[in-house]
Short mmCIF file of C-alpha atoms and ligand atoms in Angstrom, two decimals:
data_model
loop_
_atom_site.label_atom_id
_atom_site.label_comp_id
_atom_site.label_asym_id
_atom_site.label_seq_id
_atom_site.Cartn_x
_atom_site.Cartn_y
_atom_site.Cartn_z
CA UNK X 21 -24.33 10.59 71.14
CA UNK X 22 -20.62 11.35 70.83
CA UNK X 23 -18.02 9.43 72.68
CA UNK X 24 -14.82 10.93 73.91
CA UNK X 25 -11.56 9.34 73.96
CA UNK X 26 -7.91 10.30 74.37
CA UNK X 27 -5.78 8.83 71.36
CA UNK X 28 -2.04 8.55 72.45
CA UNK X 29 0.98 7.43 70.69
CA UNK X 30 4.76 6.07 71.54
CA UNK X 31 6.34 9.63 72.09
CA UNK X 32 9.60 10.91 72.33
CA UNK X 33 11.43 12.72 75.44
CA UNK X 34 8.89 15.78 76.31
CA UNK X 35 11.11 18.20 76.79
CA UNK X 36 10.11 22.01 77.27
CA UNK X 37 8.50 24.90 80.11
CA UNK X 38 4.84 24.79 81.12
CA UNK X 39 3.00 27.55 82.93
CA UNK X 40 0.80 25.78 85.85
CA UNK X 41 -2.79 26.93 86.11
CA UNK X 42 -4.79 27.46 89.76
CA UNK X 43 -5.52 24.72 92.33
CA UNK X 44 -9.05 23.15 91.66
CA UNK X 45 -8.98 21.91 95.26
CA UNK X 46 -8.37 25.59 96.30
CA UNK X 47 -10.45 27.39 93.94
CA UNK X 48 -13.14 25.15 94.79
CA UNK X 49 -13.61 25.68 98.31
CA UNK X 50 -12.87 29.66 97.95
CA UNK X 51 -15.69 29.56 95.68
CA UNK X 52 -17.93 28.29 97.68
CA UNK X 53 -16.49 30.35 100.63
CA UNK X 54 -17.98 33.49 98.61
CA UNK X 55 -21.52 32.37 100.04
CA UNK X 56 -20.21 34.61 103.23
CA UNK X 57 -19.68 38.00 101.56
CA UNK X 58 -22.56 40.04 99.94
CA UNK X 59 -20.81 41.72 96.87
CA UNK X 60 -18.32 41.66 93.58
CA UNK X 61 -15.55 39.02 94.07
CA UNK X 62 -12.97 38.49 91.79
CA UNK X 63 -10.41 35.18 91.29
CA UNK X 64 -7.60 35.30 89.31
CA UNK X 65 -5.56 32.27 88.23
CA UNK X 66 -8.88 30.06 88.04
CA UNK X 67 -8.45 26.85 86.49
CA UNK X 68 -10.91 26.72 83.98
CA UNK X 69 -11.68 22.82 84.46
CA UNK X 70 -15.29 20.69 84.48
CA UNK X 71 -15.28 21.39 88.70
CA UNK X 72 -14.98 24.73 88.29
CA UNK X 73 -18.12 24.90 85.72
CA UNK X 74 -20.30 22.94 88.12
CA UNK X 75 -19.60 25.07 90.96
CA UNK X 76 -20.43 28.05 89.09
CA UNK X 77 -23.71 25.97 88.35
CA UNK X 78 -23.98 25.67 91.81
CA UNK X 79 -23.19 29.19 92.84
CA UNK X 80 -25.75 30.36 89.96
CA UNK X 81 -28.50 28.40 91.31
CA UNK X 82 -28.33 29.79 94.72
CA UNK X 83 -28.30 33.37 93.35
CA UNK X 84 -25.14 34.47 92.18
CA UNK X 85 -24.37 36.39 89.17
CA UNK X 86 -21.15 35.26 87.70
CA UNK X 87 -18.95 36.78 84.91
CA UNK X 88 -15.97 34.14 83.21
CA UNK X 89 -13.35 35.61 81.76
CA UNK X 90 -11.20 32.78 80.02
CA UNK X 91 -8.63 34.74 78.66
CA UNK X 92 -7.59 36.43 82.04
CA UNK X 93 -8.43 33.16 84.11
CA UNK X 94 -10.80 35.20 86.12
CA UNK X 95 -14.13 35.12 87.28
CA UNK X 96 -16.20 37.64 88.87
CA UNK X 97 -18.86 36.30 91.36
CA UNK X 98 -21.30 38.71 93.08
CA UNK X 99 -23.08 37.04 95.63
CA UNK X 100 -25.48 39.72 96.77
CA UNK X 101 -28.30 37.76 95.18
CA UNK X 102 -27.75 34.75 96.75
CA UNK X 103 -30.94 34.08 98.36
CA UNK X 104 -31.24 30.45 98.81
CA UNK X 105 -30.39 27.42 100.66
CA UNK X 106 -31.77 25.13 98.83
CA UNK X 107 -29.57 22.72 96.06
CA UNK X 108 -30.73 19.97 93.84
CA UNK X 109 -29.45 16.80 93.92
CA UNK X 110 -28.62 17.03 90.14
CA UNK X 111 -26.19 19.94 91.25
CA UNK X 112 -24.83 18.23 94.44
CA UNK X 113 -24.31 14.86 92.67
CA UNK X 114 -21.61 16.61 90.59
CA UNK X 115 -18.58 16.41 92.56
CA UNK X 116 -17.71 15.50 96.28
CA UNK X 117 -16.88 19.62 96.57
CA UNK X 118 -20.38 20.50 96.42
CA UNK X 119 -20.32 19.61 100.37
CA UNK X 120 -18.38 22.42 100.95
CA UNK X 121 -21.23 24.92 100.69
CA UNK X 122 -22.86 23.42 103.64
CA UNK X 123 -20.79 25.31 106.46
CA UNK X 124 -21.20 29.15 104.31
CA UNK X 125 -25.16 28.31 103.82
CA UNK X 126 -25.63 27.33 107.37
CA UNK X 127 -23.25 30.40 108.40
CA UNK X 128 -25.37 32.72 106.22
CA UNK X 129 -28.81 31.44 106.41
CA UNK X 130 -28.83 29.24 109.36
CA UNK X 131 -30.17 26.23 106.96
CA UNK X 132 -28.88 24.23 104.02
CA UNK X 133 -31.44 21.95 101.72
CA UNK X 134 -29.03 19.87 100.10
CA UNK X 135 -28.40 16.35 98.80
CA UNK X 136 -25.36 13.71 99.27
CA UNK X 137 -22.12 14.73 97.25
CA UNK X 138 -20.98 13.32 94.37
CA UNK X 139 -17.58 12.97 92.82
CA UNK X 140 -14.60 10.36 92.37
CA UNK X 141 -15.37 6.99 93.82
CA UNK X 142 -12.43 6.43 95.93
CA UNK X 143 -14.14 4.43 98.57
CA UNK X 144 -17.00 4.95 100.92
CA UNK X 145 -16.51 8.91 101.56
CA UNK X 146 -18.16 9.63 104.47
CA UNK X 147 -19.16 12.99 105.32
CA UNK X 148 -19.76 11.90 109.44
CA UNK X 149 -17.36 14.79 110.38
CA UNK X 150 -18.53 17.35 108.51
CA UNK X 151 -22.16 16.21 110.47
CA UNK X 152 -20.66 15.58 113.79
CA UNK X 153 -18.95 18.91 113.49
CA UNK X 154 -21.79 21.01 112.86
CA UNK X 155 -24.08 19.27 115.53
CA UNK X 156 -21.69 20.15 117.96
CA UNK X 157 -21.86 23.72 116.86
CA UNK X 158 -26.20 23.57 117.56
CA UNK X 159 -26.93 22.58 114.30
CA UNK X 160 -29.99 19.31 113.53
CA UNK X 161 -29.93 17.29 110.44
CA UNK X 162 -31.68 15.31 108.60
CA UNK X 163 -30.62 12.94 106.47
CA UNK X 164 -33.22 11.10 104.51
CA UNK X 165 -32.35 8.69 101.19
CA UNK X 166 -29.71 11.31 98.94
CA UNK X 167 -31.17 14.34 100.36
CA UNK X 168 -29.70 16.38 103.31
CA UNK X 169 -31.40 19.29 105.55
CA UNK X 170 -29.81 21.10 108.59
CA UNK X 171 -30.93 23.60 110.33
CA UNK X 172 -29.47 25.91 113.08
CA UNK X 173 -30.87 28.70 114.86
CA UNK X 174 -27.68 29.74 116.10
CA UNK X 175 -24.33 28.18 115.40
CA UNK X 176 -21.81 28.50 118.42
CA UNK X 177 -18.23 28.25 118.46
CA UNK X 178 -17.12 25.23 120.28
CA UNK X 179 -13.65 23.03 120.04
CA UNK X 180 -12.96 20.17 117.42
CA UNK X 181 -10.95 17.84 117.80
CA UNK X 182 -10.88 16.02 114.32
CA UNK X 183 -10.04 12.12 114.55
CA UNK X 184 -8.41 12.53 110.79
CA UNK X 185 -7.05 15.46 109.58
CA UNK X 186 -10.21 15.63 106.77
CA UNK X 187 -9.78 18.58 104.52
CA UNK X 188 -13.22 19.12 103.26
CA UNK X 189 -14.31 19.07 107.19
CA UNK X 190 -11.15 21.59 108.22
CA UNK X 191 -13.01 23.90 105.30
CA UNK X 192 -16.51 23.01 105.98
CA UNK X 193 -15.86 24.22 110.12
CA UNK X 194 -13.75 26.99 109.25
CA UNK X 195 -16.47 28.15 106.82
CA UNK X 196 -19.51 27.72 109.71
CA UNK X 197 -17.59 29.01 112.19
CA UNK X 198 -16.28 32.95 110.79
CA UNK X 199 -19.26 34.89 111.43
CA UNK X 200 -20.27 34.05 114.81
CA UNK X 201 -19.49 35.04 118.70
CA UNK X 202 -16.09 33.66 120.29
CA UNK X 203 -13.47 31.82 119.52
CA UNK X 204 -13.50 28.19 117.38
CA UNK X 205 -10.29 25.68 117.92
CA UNK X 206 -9.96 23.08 115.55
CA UNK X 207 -7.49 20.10 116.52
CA UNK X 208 -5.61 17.75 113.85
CA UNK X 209 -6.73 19.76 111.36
CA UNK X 210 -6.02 19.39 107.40
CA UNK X 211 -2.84 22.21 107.11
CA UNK X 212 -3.01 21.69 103.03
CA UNK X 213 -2.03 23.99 100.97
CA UNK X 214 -5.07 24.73 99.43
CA UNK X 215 -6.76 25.00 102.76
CA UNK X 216 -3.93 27.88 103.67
CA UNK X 217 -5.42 29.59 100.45
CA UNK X 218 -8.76 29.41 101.79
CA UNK X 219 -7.36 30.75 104.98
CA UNK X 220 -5.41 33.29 103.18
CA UNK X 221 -9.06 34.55 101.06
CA UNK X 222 -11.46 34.24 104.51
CA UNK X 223 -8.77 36.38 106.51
CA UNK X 224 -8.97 38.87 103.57
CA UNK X 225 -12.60 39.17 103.83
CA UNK X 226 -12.40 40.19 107.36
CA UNK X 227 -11.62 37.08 109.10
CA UNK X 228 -9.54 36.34 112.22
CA UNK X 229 -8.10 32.80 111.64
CA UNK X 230 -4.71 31.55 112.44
CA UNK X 231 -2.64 28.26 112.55
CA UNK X 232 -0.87 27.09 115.40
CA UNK X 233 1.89 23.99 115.60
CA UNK X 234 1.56 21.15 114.75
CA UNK X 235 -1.79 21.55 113.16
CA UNK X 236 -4.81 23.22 114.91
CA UNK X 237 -6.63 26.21 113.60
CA UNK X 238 -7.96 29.31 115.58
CA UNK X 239 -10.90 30.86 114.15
CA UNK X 240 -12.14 34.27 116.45
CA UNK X 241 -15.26 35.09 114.84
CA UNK X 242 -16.37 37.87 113.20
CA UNK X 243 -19.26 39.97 112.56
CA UNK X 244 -18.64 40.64 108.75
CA UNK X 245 -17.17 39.90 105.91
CA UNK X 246 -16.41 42.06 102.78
CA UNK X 247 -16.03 40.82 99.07
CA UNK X 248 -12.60 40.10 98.07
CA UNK X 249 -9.97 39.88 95.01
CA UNK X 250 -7.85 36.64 95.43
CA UNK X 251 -4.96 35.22 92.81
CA UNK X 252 -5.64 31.28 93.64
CA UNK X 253 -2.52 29.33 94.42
CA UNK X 254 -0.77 27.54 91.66
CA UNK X 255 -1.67 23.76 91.25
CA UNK X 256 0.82 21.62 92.75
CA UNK X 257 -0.89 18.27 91.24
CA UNK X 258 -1.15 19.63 88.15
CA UNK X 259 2.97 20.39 88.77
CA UNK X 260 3.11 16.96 89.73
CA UNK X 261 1.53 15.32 86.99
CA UNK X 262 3.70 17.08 84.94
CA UNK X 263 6.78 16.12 85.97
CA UNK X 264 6.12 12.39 85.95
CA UNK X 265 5.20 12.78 82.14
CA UNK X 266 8.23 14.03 81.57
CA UNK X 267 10.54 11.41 83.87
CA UNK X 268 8.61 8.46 82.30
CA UNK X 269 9.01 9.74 79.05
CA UNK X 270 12.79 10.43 80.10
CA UNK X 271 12.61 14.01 79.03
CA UNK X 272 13.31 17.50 80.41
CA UNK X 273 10.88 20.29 81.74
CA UNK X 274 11.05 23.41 82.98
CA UNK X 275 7.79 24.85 85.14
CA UNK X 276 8.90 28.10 86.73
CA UNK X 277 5.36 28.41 88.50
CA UNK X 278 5.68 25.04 90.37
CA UNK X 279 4.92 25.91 94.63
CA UNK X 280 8.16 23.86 95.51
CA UNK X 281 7.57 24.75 98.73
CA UNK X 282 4.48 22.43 99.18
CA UNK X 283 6.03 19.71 97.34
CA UNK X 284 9.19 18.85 99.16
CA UNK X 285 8.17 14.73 99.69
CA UNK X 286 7.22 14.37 96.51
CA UNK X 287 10.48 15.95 94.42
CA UNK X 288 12.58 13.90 96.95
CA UNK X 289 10.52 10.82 95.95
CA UNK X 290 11.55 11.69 92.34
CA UNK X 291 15.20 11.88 93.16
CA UNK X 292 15.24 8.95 95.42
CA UNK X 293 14.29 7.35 91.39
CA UNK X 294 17.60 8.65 90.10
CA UNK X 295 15.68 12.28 88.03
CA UNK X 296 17.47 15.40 88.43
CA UNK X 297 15.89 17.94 89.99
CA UNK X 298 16.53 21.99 90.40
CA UNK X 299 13.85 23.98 92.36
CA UNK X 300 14.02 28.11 92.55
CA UNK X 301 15.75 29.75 95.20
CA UNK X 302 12.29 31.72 96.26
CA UNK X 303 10.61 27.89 96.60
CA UNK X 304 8.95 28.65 93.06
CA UNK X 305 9.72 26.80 90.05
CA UNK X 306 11.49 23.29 89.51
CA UNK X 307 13.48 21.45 86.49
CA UNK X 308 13.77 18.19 86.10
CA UNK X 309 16.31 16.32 83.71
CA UNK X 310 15.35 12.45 83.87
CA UNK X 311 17.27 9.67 84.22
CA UNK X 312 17.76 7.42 81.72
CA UNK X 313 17.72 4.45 84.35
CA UNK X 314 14.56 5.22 86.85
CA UNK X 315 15.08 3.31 90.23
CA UNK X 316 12.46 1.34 92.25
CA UNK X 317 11.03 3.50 95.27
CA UNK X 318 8.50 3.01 97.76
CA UNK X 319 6.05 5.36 99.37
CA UNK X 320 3.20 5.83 101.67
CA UNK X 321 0.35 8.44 100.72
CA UNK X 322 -0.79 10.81 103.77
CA UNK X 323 -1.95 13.95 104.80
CA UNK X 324 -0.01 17.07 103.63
CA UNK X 325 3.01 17.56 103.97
CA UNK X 326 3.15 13.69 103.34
CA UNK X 327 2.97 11.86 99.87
CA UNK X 328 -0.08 13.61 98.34
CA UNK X 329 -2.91 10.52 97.50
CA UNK X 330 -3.72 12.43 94.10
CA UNK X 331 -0.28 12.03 92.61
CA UNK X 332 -0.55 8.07 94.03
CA UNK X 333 -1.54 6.76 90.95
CA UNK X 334 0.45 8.97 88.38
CA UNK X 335 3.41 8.13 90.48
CA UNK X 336 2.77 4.46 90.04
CA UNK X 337 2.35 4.70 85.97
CA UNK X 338 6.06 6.28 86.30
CA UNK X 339 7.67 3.10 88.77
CA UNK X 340 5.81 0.78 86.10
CA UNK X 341 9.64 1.41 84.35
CA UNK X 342 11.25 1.37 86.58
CA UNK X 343 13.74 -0.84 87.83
CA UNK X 344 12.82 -3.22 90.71
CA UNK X 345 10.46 -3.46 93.26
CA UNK X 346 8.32 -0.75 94.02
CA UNK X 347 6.26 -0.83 97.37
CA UNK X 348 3.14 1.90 97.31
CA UNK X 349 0.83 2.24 100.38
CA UNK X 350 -2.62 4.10 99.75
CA UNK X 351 -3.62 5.29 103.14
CA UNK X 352 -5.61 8.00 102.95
CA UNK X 353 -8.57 6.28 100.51
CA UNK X 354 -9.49 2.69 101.00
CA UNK X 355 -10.25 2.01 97.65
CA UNK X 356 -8.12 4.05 94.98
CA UNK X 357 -5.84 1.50 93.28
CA UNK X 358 -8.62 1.22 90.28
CA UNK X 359 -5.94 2.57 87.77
CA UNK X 360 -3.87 -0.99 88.57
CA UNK X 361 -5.82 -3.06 86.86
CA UNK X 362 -6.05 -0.75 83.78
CA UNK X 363 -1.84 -0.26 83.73
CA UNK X 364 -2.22 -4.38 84.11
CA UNK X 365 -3.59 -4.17 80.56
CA UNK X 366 -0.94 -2.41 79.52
CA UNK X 367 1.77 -4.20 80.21
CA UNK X 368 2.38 -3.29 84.35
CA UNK X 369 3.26 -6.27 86.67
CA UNK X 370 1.93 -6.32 89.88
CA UNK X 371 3.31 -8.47 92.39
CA UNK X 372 0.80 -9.13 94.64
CA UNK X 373 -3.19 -8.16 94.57
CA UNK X 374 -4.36 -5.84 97.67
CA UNK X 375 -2.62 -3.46 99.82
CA UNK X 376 0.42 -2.18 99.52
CA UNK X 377 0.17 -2.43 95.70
CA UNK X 378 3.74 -3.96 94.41
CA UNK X 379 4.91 -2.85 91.19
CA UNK X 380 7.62 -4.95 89.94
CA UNK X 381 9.47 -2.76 86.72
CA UNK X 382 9.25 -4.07 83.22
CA UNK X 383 11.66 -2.97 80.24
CA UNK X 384 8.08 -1.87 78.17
CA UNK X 385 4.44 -0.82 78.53
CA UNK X 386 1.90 -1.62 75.37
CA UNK X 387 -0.50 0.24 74.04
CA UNK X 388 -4.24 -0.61 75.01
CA UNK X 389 -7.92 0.22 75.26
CA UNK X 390 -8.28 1.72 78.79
CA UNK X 391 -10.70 3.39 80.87
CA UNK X 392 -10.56 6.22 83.47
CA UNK X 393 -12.05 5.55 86.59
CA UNK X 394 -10.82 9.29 88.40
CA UNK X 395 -9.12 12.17 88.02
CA UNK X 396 -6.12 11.08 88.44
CA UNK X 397 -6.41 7.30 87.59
CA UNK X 398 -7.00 8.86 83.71
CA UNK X 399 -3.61 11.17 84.89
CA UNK X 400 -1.53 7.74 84.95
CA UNK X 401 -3.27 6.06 81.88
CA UNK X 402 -2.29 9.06 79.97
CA UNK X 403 1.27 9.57 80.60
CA UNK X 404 1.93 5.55 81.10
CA UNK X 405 0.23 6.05 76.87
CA UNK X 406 3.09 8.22 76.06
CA UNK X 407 5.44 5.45 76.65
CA UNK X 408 3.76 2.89 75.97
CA UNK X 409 4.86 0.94 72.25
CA UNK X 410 1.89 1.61 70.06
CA UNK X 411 -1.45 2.84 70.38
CA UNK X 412 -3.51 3.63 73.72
CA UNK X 413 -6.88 4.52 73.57
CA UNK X 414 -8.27 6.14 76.96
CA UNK X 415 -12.03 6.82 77.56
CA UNK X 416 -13.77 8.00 80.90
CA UNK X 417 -11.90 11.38 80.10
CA UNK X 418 -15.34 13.56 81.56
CA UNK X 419 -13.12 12.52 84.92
CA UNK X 420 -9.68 14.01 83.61
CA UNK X 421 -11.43 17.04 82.47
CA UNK X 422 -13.16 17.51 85.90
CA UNK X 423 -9.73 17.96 87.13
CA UNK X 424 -7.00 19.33 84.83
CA UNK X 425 -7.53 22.33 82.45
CA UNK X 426 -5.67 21.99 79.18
CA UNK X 427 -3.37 18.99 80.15
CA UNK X 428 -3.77 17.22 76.45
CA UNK X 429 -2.42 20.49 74.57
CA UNK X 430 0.17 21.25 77.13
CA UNK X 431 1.37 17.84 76.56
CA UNK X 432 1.05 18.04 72.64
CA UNK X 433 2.81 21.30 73.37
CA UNK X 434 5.99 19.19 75.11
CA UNK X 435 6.04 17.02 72.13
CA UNK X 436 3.54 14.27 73.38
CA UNK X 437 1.93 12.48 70.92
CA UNK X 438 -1.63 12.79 71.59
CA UNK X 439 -4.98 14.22 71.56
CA UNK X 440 -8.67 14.13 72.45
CA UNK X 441 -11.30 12.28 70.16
CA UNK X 442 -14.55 13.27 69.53
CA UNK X 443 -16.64 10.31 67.34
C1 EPZ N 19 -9.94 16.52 99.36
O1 EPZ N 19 -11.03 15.59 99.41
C2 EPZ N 19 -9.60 16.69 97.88
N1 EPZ N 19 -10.75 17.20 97.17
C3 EPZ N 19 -9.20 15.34 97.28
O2 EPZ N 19 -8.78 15.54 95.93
C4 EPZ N 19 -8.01 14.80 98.05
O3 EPZ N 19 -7.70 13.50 97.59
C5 EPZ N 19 -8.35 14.71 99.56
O4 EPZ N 19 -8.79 15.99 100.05
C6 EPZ N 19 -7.15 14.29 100.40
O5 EPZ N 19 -6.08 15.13 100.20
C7 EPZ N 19 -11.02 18.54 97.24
O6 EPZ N 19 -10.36 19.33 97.90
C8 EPZ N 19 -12.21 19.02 96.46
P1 EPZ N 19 -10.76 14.21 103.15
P2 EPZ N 19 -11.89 15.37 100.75
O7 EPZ N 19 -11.99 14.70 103.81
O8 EPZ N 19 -12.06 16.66 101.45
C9 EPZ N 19 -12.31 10.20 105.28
C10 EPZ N 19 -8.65 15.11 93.59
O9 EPZ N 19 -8.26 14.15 92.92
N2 EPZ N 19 -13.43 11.02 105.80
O10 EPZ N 19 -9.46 14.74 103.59
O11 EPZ N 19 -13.08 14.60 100.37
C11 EPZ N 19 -12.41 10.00 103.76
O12 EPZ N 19 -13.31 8.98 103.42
C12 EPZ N 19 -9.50 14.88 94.86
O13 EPZ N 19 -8.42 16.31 93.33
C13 EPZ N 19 -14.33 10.43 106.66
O14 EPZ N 19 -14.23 9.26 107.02
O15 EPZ N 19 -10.88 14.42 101.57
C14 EPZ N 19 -10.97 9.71 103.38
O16 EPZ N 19 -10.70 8.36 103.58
C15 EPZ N 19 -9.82 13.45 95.09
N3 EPZ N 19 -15.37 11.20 107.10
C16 EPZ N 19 -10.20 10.58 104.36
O17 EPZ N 19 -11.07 10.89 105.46
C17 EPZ N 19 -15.53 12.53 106.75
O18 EPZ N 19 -16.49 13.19 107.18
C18 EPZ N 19 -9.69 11.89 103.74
O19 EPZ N 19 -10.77 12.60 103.23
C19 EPZ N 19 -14.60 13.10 105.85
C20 EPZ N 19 -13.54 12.33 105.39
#
């Protein structure tokens, strides 16, 4: 049985321009959003990453016939075949996205024979409003062990008022709630913007949805809905990532795709550290020119258009240099600080254990045999490697590649020292 592993060295300044792929968390969810059209779809921009392969799993064992295209970064999904409900745990167990098919199945078939989601373990992950939500709308459920059933002769459109803005639940309603009679308000909703792409591809099908200030979403529903061609969104946490690798490595980069726009807290985060940083006039693209003297910063993770929770931990790898005391508060998941005790064995000092995590800078991190515990824990571990004196080994890298696509050779490609092992 072969074991992966990332090998990194010391490297120098990266210094270059990167072209960003698509959004996984956007992709995902338009993906399974395809469940409501009968017909030829087409994506554009896909990220070509280990998500993206099990949803097409997924898809494919409902019914769909599904065409990859690597080169382009496209897929074509017809979904006319799609007659089935019914999911295997195997499938579901994948990744926490596969709950997103629940609202489309239901919406389609009135029923959805499922099983508990998967994916990163970043604390308990509920899926109560996703439940609560859809037995409002007339649906029954039954939950027994890892398997899941609902079951709903007719959904109606009611009004949700969400207790946390929850993205998968904003998509999951959204998705039950397009092809049926009247109108569907939904209150403290997520306003992400991957869940304005999904809006963007379910009002080009046919849907009526709008967002109204601060945050609710208006869904008038629809009789139905036609297949579509959609360009997904460029990644902003694959932008995000980026740019960190290239501060911590105190380096230059150039990513002309980067949705500025979406990422205002963040970039000011990075020049509250001291980096430089030039975005495009049309809010697309951004350069950054690090400092060769990173300041301390602290920072609370929240819904968007707060500190986004998956560039938490890359973030922190970055303030591990930097000078002083560096506060971080992890709202939004109760238990992602897993990467802390990993940068611990390379050389990170942590004030105090618990919440908020405090980061006190050191002059140098050391290389070390670490492990990746999520997405974007293995994000930190590899670009607090590329600084690091010496040799880092990283395993647990089935998590990285469930989330990026191509970020080892587009670091190689910036001059990072590093690459994936296959023994
Ligand atoms: C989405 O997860 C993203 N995943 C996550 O990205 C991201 O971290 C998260 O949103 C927050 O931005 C995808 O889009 C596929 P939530 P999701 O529902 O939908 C609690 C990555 O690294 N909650 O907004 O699962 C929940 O436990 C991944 O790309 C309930 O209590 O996030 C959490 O504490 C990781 N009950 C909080 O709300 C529910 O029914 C936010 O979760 C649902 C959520």
């Amino acid at each position: 049985m072969s074991t992966e592993s990332i090998a990194i060295k010391t490297s120098g300044p990266l210094q270059g321009t990167v072209h960003l792929v698509g959004a996984k968390n956007a992709v995902l969810v338009i993906m399974a959003s395809l469940i409501l059209t009968k017909g030829k779809n087409k994506l554009t921009n896909v990220p070509f990453s280990e998500d993206v392969f099990h949803m097409i799993r997924l898809l494919e064992s409902l019914g769909a016939v599904i065409e990859q295209d690597k080169e382009q970064r496209t897929l074509f999904i017809d979904t006319t075949k799609i007659l089935s409900a019914q999911i295997g745990a195997d499938i579901m167990k994948k990744m926490r996205a596969s709950i997103l098919v629940m609202g489309p199945l239901l919406a389609r078939f009135g029923t959805a024979d499922i099983a508990m989601p998967g994916g990163c373990v970043l604390g308990t992950r509920p899926i109560n409003f996703h439940l609560n939500a859809f037995s409002k709308m007339g649906a029954t459920y039954n939950q027994h062990d890892d398997s899941l059933t609902a079951e709903a002769k007719e959904l109606r459109a009611v009004d949700h008022v969400l207790e946390y803005p929850s993205v998968g639940a904003t998509e999951n309603i959204m998705m039950a709630s397009v092809l049926m009679q009247g109108k569907t308000r939904i209150v403290n909703a997520a306003i992400e913007p991957e869940v304005l792409d999904l809006i963007q591809a379910l009002n080009k099908m046919g849907a009526q949805i709008t967002v109204e200030p601060p945050a609710s979403i208006v869904i008038k529903g629809v009789s139905l809905l036609k297949p579509i061609e959609h360009h997904i969104l460029h990644d902003r946490l694959e932008a995000g990532t980026l740019l960190l690798a290239a501060a911590i490595t105190g380096g230059e980069i150039n990513l002309p795709d980067a949705p500025v726009h979406s990422m205002e807290v963040f970039l000011a985060k990075l020049e509250e550290m001291g980096h430089e940083i030039t975005c495009g006039e049309d809010g697309q693209g951004v350069h950054l020119k690090a400092t060769k003297n990173p300041q301390a910063i602290s920072f609370k993770t929240m819904p968007y258009p707060g500190f986004p929770t998956d560039l938490q931990a890359p973030m922190m790898a970055a303030l591990c240099l930097a000078s002083g005391k560096s506060v971080i508060h992890e709202t939004v998941f109760e238990n992602r600080l897993l990467h802390v005790r990993e940068l611990q064995k390379m050389g990170a000092q942590r004030a105090i254990d618990g919440q908020p995590a405090t980061i006190v800078g050191v002059d140098e991190l050391y290389g070390a045999s670490v492990i990746a515990t999520d997405i974007r824990a293995g994000a930190a571990l590899v670009i607090a490697g590329l600084v690091a004196q010496g040799d880092t080994s990283m395993t647990g890298v089935h998590h990285l590649k469930r989330g990026y696509d191509d970020l080892i050779p587009k670091l190689a490609s910036l001059g990072g020292n590093i690459k994936l092992v296959d023994e």
